[in-house]
Coordinates of C-alpha atoms and ligand atoms in Angstrom, one line a residue:
X1132 CA 76.5 -8.8 -5.3
X1133 CA 75.4 -6.4 -8.6
X1134 CA 73.7 -8.1 -11.3
X1135 CA 75.6 -8.5 -14.4
X1136 CA 76.1 -9.8 -17.5
X1137 CA 79.2 -11.6 -18.0
X1138 CA 79.6 -12.3 -21.8
X1139 CA 83.2 -11.8 -21.9
X1140 CA 84.2 -15.0 -19.5
X1141 CA 81.2 -16.6 -20.6
X1142 CA 81.1 -19.6 -23.0
X1143 CA 78.2 -21.6 -23.8
X1144 CA 77.6 -24.2 -21.4
X1145 CA 76.9 -27.7 -23.4
X1146 CA 76.8 -30.0 -20.3
X1147 CA 74.3 -29.6 -17.1
X1148 CA 74.0 -31.4 -13.7
X1149 CA 70.5 -30.4 -13.0
X1150 CA 70.4 -31.7 -9.0
X1151 CA 66.8 -32.5 -7.9
X1152 CA 66.5 -33.0 -11.8
X1153 CA 64.9 -36.4 -11.5
X1154 CA 62.1 -35.7 -9.0
X1155 CA 62.2 -31.6 -8.2
X1156 CA 58.6 -30.1 -8.8
X1157 CA 61.6 -26.9 -10.9
X1158 CA 64.2 -30.1 -11.3
X1159 CA 62.2 -31.8 -14.1
X1160 CA 60.7 -29.0 -15.7
X1161 CA 64.8 -27.0 -16.0
X1162 CA 66.1 -30.7 -17.3
X1163 CA 63.2 -30.3 -20.2
X1164 CA 63.7 -26.9 -20.9
X1165 CA 67.6 -27.4 -20.9
X1166 CA 67.1 -30.3 -23.6
X1167 CA 64.6 -28.5 -25.3
X1168 CA 67.4 -25.9 -25.5
X1169 CA 70.0 -28.3 -27.0
X1170 CA 72.1 -29.0 -23.6
X1171 CA 73.5 -32.6 -22.9
X1172 CA 71.3 -32.8 -19.5
X1173 CA 72.8 -35.0 -16.2
X1174 CA 69.5 -35.1 -13.8
X1175 CA 70.9 -36.0 -10.9
X1176 CA 68.9 -37.9 -7.6
X1177 CA 69.6 -39.2 -4.1
X1178 CA 70.7 -42.6 -6.1
X1179 CA 73.0 -41.3 -8.3
X1180 CA 75.2 -39.4 -5.7
X1181 CA 75.4 -38.4 -1.2
X1182 CA 74.9 -34.8 -1.0
X1183 CA 76.7 -34.5 1.7
X1184 CA 79.5 -36.4 1.0
X1185 CA 82.2 -33.8 -0.4
X1186 CA 84.3 -36.7 -1.8
X1187 CA 81.4 -38.4 -4.0
X1188 CA 80.5 -35.0 -4.8
X1189 CA 83.8 -34.3 -6.2
X1190 CA 84.6 -37.3 -7.8
X1191 CA 80.6 -37.3 -10.0
X1192 CA 82.2 -33.3 -11.2
X1193 CA 84.8 -35.0 -12.5
X1194 CA 83.6 -38.1 -14.0
X1195 CA 80.8 -36.2 -15.9
X1196 CA 82.6 -32.7 -16.2
X1197 CA 79.6 -30.2 -16.4
X1198 CA 80.0 -26.7 -17.7
X1199 CA 77.0 -25.7 -15.4
X1200 CA 75.5 -26.8 -12.4
X1201 CA 71.7 -26.0 -11.5
X1202 CA 70.8 -26.2 -7.9
X1203 CA 67.1 -26.8 -7.5
X1204 CA 67.7 -29.7 -4.1
X1205 CA 66.3 -27.7 -1.2
X1206 CA 64.9 -28.0 2.5
X1207 CA 61.1 -26.8 0.7
X1208 CA 58.8 -28.2 3.8
X1209 CA 58.3 -24.4 5.6
X1210 CA 56.6 -25.6 8.5
X1211 CA 58.1 -28.3 9.1
X1212 CA 61.4 -26.6 9.0
X1213 CA 61.1 -24.4 12.2
X1214 CA 60.8 -28.3 14.2
X1215 CA 64.1 -29.3 11.8
X1216 CA 66.2 -25.7 11.6
X1217 CA 69.0 -28.2 11.4
X1218 CA 68.2 -30.4 8.8
X1219 CA 66.7 -27.6 6.9
X1220 CA 70.6 -25.7 7.5
X1221 CA 72.5 -28.7 6.2
X1222 CA 70.4 -28.8 2.8
X1223 CA 69.3 -24.9 2.1
X1224 CA 73.5 -23.6 3.3
X1225 CA 76.1 -26.2 3.5
X1226 CA 74.9 -28.3 0.5
X1227 CA 75.3 -24.9 -1.9
X1228 CA 78.4 -23.9 -0.2
X1229 CA 80.0 -27.1 -0.5
X1230 CA 79.2 -27.5 -4.5
X1231 CA 80.3 -23.2 -4.3
X1232 CA 83.4 -24.4 -3.2
X1233 CA 84.1 -27.4 -5.9
X1234 CA 82.7 -25.6 -8.5
X1235 CA 84.8 -22.3 -8.5
X1236 CA 87.7 -24.8 -8.5
X1237 CA 86.9 -26.1 -11.4
X1238 CA 85.0 -23.0 -13.2
X1239 CA 81.5 -24.7 -13.3
X1240 CA 78.9 -22.0 -13.7
X1241 CA 76.7 -22.8 -10.7
X1242 CA 72.8 -21.3 -11.2
X1243 CA 71.4 -21.9 -7.4
X1244 CA 68.0 -21.2 -6.4
X1245 CA 66.6 -19.2 -3.6
X1246 CA 63.4 -17.6 -2.3
X1247 CA 60.8 -14.3 -1.8
X1248 CA 61.0 -15.5 1.8
X1249 CA 63.9 -13.9 2.3
X1250 CA 62.1 -10.9 3.0
X1251 CA 60.2 -9.3 5.6
X1252 CA 57.3 -8.6 3.1
X1253 CA 57.0 -4.8 5.5
X1254 CA 57.4 -3.7 1.7
X1255 CA 54.8 -2.8 -1.0
X1256 CA 56.6 -2.6 -4.1
X1257 CA 58.0 -5.5 -5.7
X1258 CA 61.3 -6.4 -4.0
X1259 CA 64.4 -6.0 -6.3
X1260 CA 67.1 -7.9 -5.8
X1261 CA 69.1 -5.5 -4.1
X1262 CA 66.5 -4.6 -1.5
X1263 CA 67.1 -5.3 2.3
X1264 CA 66.4 -9.1 3.5
X1265 CA 65.0 -9.9 6.8
X1266 CA 63.4 -13.1 6.9
X1267 CA 60.6 -14.6 9.3
X1268 CA 60.9 -18.0 9.5
X1269 CA 63.7 -20.9 9.6
X1270 CA 63.1 -22.0 6.1
X1271 CA 63.7 -18.0 5.0
X1272 CA 66.9 -17.7 6.6
X1273 CA 68.2 -21.3 5.8
X1274 CA 68.1 -20.3 2.3
X1275 CA 69.2 -16.6 3.0
X1276 CA 72.3 -18.5 4.9
X1277 CA 72.7 -20.3 1.4
X1278 CA 73.1 -16.9 -0.7
X1279 CA 75.5 -15.6 1.8
X1280 CA 77.8 -18.3 2.1
X1281 CA 77.7 -18.2 -2.0
X1282 CA 78.5 -15.1 -2.1
X1283 CA 81.0 -15.1 0.3
X1284 CA 83.1 -17.3 -1.7
X1285 CA 83.2 -15.0 -4.9
X1286 CA 82.7 -17.4 -7.9
X1287 CA 83.1 -16.2 -11.4
X1288 CA 80.2 -17.8 -12.4
X1289 CA 77.4 -17.4 -10.1
X1290 CA 73.7 -17.2 -10.7
X1291 CA 71.6 -16.9 -7.6
X1292 CA 67.7 -16.9 -8.7
X1293 CA 65.2 -15.9 -6.4
X1294 CA 61.7 -17.6 -7.1
X1295 CA 58.3 -17.5 -5.1
X1296 CA 54.9 -19.7 -5.6
X1297 CA 55.5 -22.5 -7.3
X1298 CA 53.0 -24.7 -9.1
X1299 CA 53.5 -26.9 -12.4
X1300 CA 54.2 -30.4 -13.3
X1301 CA 56.1 -33.5 -11.8
X1302 CA 54.9 -33.1 -8.0
X1303 CA 52.4 -32.2 -5.5
X1304 CA 52.2 -28.4 -5.1
X1305 CA 49.7 -25.6 -3.8
X1306 CA 47.9 -25.7 -7.4
X1307 CA 47.6 -29.5 -7.5
X1308 CA 46.3 -29.8 -3.4
X1309 CA 43.3 -26.7 -4.0
X1310 CA 42.4 -28.7 -7.1
X1311 CA 41.8 -31.8 -5.4
X1312 CA 40.3 -30.4 -2.1
X1313 CA 37.8 -28.2 -4.2
X1314 CA 37.2 -31.8 -6.4
X1315 CA 35.6 -33.1 -3.0
X1316 CA 34.2 -30.1 -1.1
X1317 CA 31.6 -27.1 -2.1
X1318 CA 34.0 -24.8 -0.2
X1319 CA 37.1 -23.6 0.8
X1320 CA 38.7 -21.1 3.2
X1321 CA 42.4 -19.5 1.9
X1322 CA 44.5 -17.0 3.3
X1323 CA 44.1 -13.9 1.2
X1324 CA 46.3 -11.6 3.3
X1325 CA 49.7 -12.9 1.7
X1326 CA 50.3 -11.6 -1.6
X1327 CA 53.5 -12.6 -4.0
X1328 CA 54.2 -13.6 -7.2
X1329 CA 52.7 -17.5 -8.6
X1330 CA 54.9 -18.7 -11.0
X1331 CA 54.5 -22.0 -13.0
X1332 CA 57.7 -24.0 -13.6
X1333 CA 58.1 -24.6 -17.1
X1334 CA 58.2 -20.8 -17.4
X1335 CA 60.5 -20.5 -14.5
X1336 CA 63.0 -23.3 -16.7
X1337 CA 62.4 -21.4 -19.4
X1338 CA 63.4 -18.1 -18.3
X1339 CA 66.4 -19.8 -16.3
X1340 CA 67.8 -21.0 -19.7
X1341 CA 67.6 -17.8 -21.0
X1342 CA 69.4 -16.2 -18.4
X1343 CA 72.1 -18.7 -18.5
X1344 CA 72.4 -18.1 -22.3
X1345 CA 73.1 -14.8 -21.7
X1346 CA 75.8 -15.4 -19.5
X1347 CA 73.9 -14.0 -16.2
X1348 CA 75.8 -13.7 -13.1
X1349 CA 74.8 -12.1 -9.5
X1350 CA 71.5 -12.1 -8.0
X1351 CA 67.6 -12.4 -10.1
X1352 CA 64.3 -12.3 -9.7
X1353 CA 62.6 -14.4 -12.0
X1354 CA 58.6 -15.4 -11.6
X1355 CA 55.6 -15.0 -13.7
X1356 CA 54.0 -11.7 -14.2
X1357 CA 51.4 -10.4 -11.8
X1358 CA 50.9 -10.8 -8.2
X1359 CA 48.3 -12.8 -6.1
X1360 CA 47.2 -14.1 -2.5
X1361 CA 47.0 -17.6 -1.6
X1362 CA 43.2 -17.2 -2.3
X1363 CA 43.0 -15.6 -5.7
X1364 CA 45.5 -18.2 -6.8
X1365 CA 43.0 -20.8 -5.4
X1366 CA 39.8 -19.3 -6.8
X1367 CA 41.5 -18.9 -10.3
X1368 CA 42.7 -22.4 -10.2
X1369 CA 39.0 -23.8 -9.2
X1370 CA 37.6 -21.2 -11.9
X1371 CA 39.7 -22.4 -14.7
X1372 CA 39.0 -25.9 -14.9
X1373 CA 35.6 -25.3 -14.0
X1374 CA 34.6 -27.1 -10.5
X1375 CA 31.8 -25.8 -8.4
X1376 CA 33.2 -25.2 -5.4
X1377 CA 33.4 -21.5 -3.8
X1378 CA 36.9 -20.2 -2.5
X1379 CA 36.1 -17.8 0.3
X1380 CA 39.1 -15.4 1.7
X1381 CA 39.6 -15.1 5.0
X1382 CA 43.2 -13.9 7.3
X1383 CA 46.2 -15.6 8.3
X1384 CA 45.3 -15.5 11.9
X1385 CA 42.3 -17.8 11.1
X1386 CA 44.7 -20.5 9.3
X1387 CA 47.9 -20.5 11.9
X1388 CA 51.1 -22.2 10.6
X1389 CA 54.4 -22.9 12.2
X1390 CA 56.1 -20.4 10.0
X1391 CA 55.5 -16.7 9.6
X1392 CA 54.8 -16.0 5.8
X1393 CA 55.5 -12.4 4.7
X1394 CA 52.4 -10.8 3.9
X1395 CA 53.9 -9.3 0.8
X1396 CA 56.7 -10.8 -1.5
X1397 CA 55.8 -9.7 -4.8
X1398 CA 59.2 -9.9 -6.9
X1399 CA 60.5 -7.4 -9.5
X1400 CA 62.0 -9.2 -12.2
X1401 CA 63.2 -5.7 -14.3
X1402 CA 67.2 -6.7 -14.1
X1403 CA 66.5 -10.4 -15.9
X1404 CA 63.9 -8.5 -18.6
X1405 CA 67.3 -6.0 -18.7
X1406 CA 69.7 -8.9 -19.3
X1407 CA 67.5 -11.2 -21.8
X1408 CA 64.9 -8.7 -23.3
X1409 CA 62.3 -11.5 -21.8
X1410 CA 59.1 -10.2 -20.0
X1411 CA 58.0 -13.0 -17.7
X1412 CA 54.6 -13.5 -19.2
X1413 CA 51.2 -13.3 -16.6
X1414 CA 51.0 -16.1 -14.0
X1415 CA 47.2 -16.6 -14.9
X1416 CA 48.6 -17.6 -18.4
X1417 CA 50.5 -20.6 -16.5
X1418 CA 48.1 -21.9 -14.7
X1419 CA 45.4 -22.2 -17.3
X1420 CA 48.0 -24.3 -19.2
X1421 CA 49.1 -26.1 -16.0
X1422 CA 45.6 -26.7 -15.5
X1423 CA 44.5 -27.9 -19.2
X1424 CA 47.5 -29.8 -20.4
X1425 CA 49.1 -31.2 -17.2
X1426 CA 45.3 -31.8 -15.1
X1427 CA 42.7 -31.4 -17.2
Ligands
NAP930 N1 58.6 -24.4 -4.3 C1 58.3 -23.1 -3.8 O1 56.8 -22.5 -4.2 C2 59.3 -22.4 -3.9 C3 59.2 -21.1 -3.6 C4 60.3 -20.2 -3.9 C5 61.5 -20.7 -3.7 N2 61.8 -22.3 -4.3 C6 63.1 -22.9 -4.7 O2 62.8 -23.3 -5.8 C7 63.8 -24.1 -5.5 C8 63.4 -25.8 -6.2 O3 62.0 -25.8 -5.2 P1 60.9 -26.7 -5.5 O4 59.9 -26.6 -5.0 O5 61.0 -27.4 -7.1 O6 61.6 -28.4 -4.5 P2 61.0 -29.5 -4.4 O7 60.3 -30.2 -5.3 O8 61.0 -29.6 -2.9 O9 62.4 -30.4 -4.9 C9 63.6 -30.6 -3.6 C10 64.5 -31.7 -4.3 O10 65.3 -31.5 -3.4 C11 65.6 -33.0 -3.4 N3 66.2 -33.3 -2.1 C12 65.6 -32.4 -0.8 N4 66.6 -33.0 0.5 C13 67.4 -33.7 -0.1 C14 68.5 -34.4 0.5 N5 68.2 -33.9 2.0 N6 69.2 -35.2 -0.2 C15 69.4 -35.3 -1.4 N7 68.2 -34.7 -2.4 C16 66.9 -34.1 -1.6 C17 64.7 -34.0 -3.3 O11 64.5 -34.9 -4.0 P3 63.6 -36.4 -3.5 O12 62.5 -36.0 -4.4 O13 64.2 -37.6 -3.3 O14 63.0 -35.8 -2.0 C18 63.6 -32.7 -5.0 O15 64.5 -33.7 -5.5 C19 64.4 -24.7 -4.0 O16 65.4 -24.1 -4.1 C20 63.2 -23.8 -3.4 O17 64.4 -23.8 -2.0 C21 60.7 -23.2 -3.9

């Protein structure tokens, strides 16, 4: 599947259902961005519908008749997924597959989020959407399985948006955890040999709306500009808020985790820019905004 501008078949959606919109890190920012852009937004949480019950979802869709559904629901606990692979697969593969079938029957535009962890990190150039995938951990495998299940359905209106290293308001995240630790300690050790694309959820939400408005279908990479190691991201956050805490680089060997992660998973966003004319701003700008406006 290649990314394309599906403007001919595209009609501006007015009603959008955001699964995960009530509590998810991305879901909440996405609801805000869609609302700001003038859409009627239906945030969906666990209390609204059982996402594992196909009939319930079908009834729910038919009651609200959305033009688009954004699926931000995912099993996102990367290390826990190693010991709960079945649950991770249920949420990350079976749910999108089910949504895909229901969306196809109803002509709904489905926007689904995926991850940089579909790559193995052996590359040294920012990954493009069409580059070979080879996830190293259960989380990455289940997210890739979700992508593939959706692609096999050959929906007319499907957007798969791969993103990475999210931070933002509304739910705990790496940056918030680092700042909390840095306020209690004089030094922190943080991994420096994993490089990725830190991404501010309000920016990602805004770019997602632009992509939806442009009728973009296919796989896109949507992240902020630039790249960083976890250590650089942590040190920048500590510096931005002015805490007296030294952030020391360590290698992954010194911070064993259950799940293997790619050493390099920076994402190339050129196809998004070609479609929308938007060049994602540097992650540091998003980080400063987050720190000053939401944590300050
Ligand atoms: N976070 C990252 O750094 C990152 C990086 C790359 C890609 N992504 C992708 O970006 C998307 C959004 O991630 P996120 O960080 O915003 O996720 P998140 O904050 O962990 O939110 C996940 C949402 O899914 C819901 N959910 C999880 N399991 C559920 C279940 N069994 N039934 C119903 N709802 C369930 C959660 O509801 P509750 O609050 O009720 O649990 C929550 O609303 C995902 O596709 C993720 O794979 C994230």
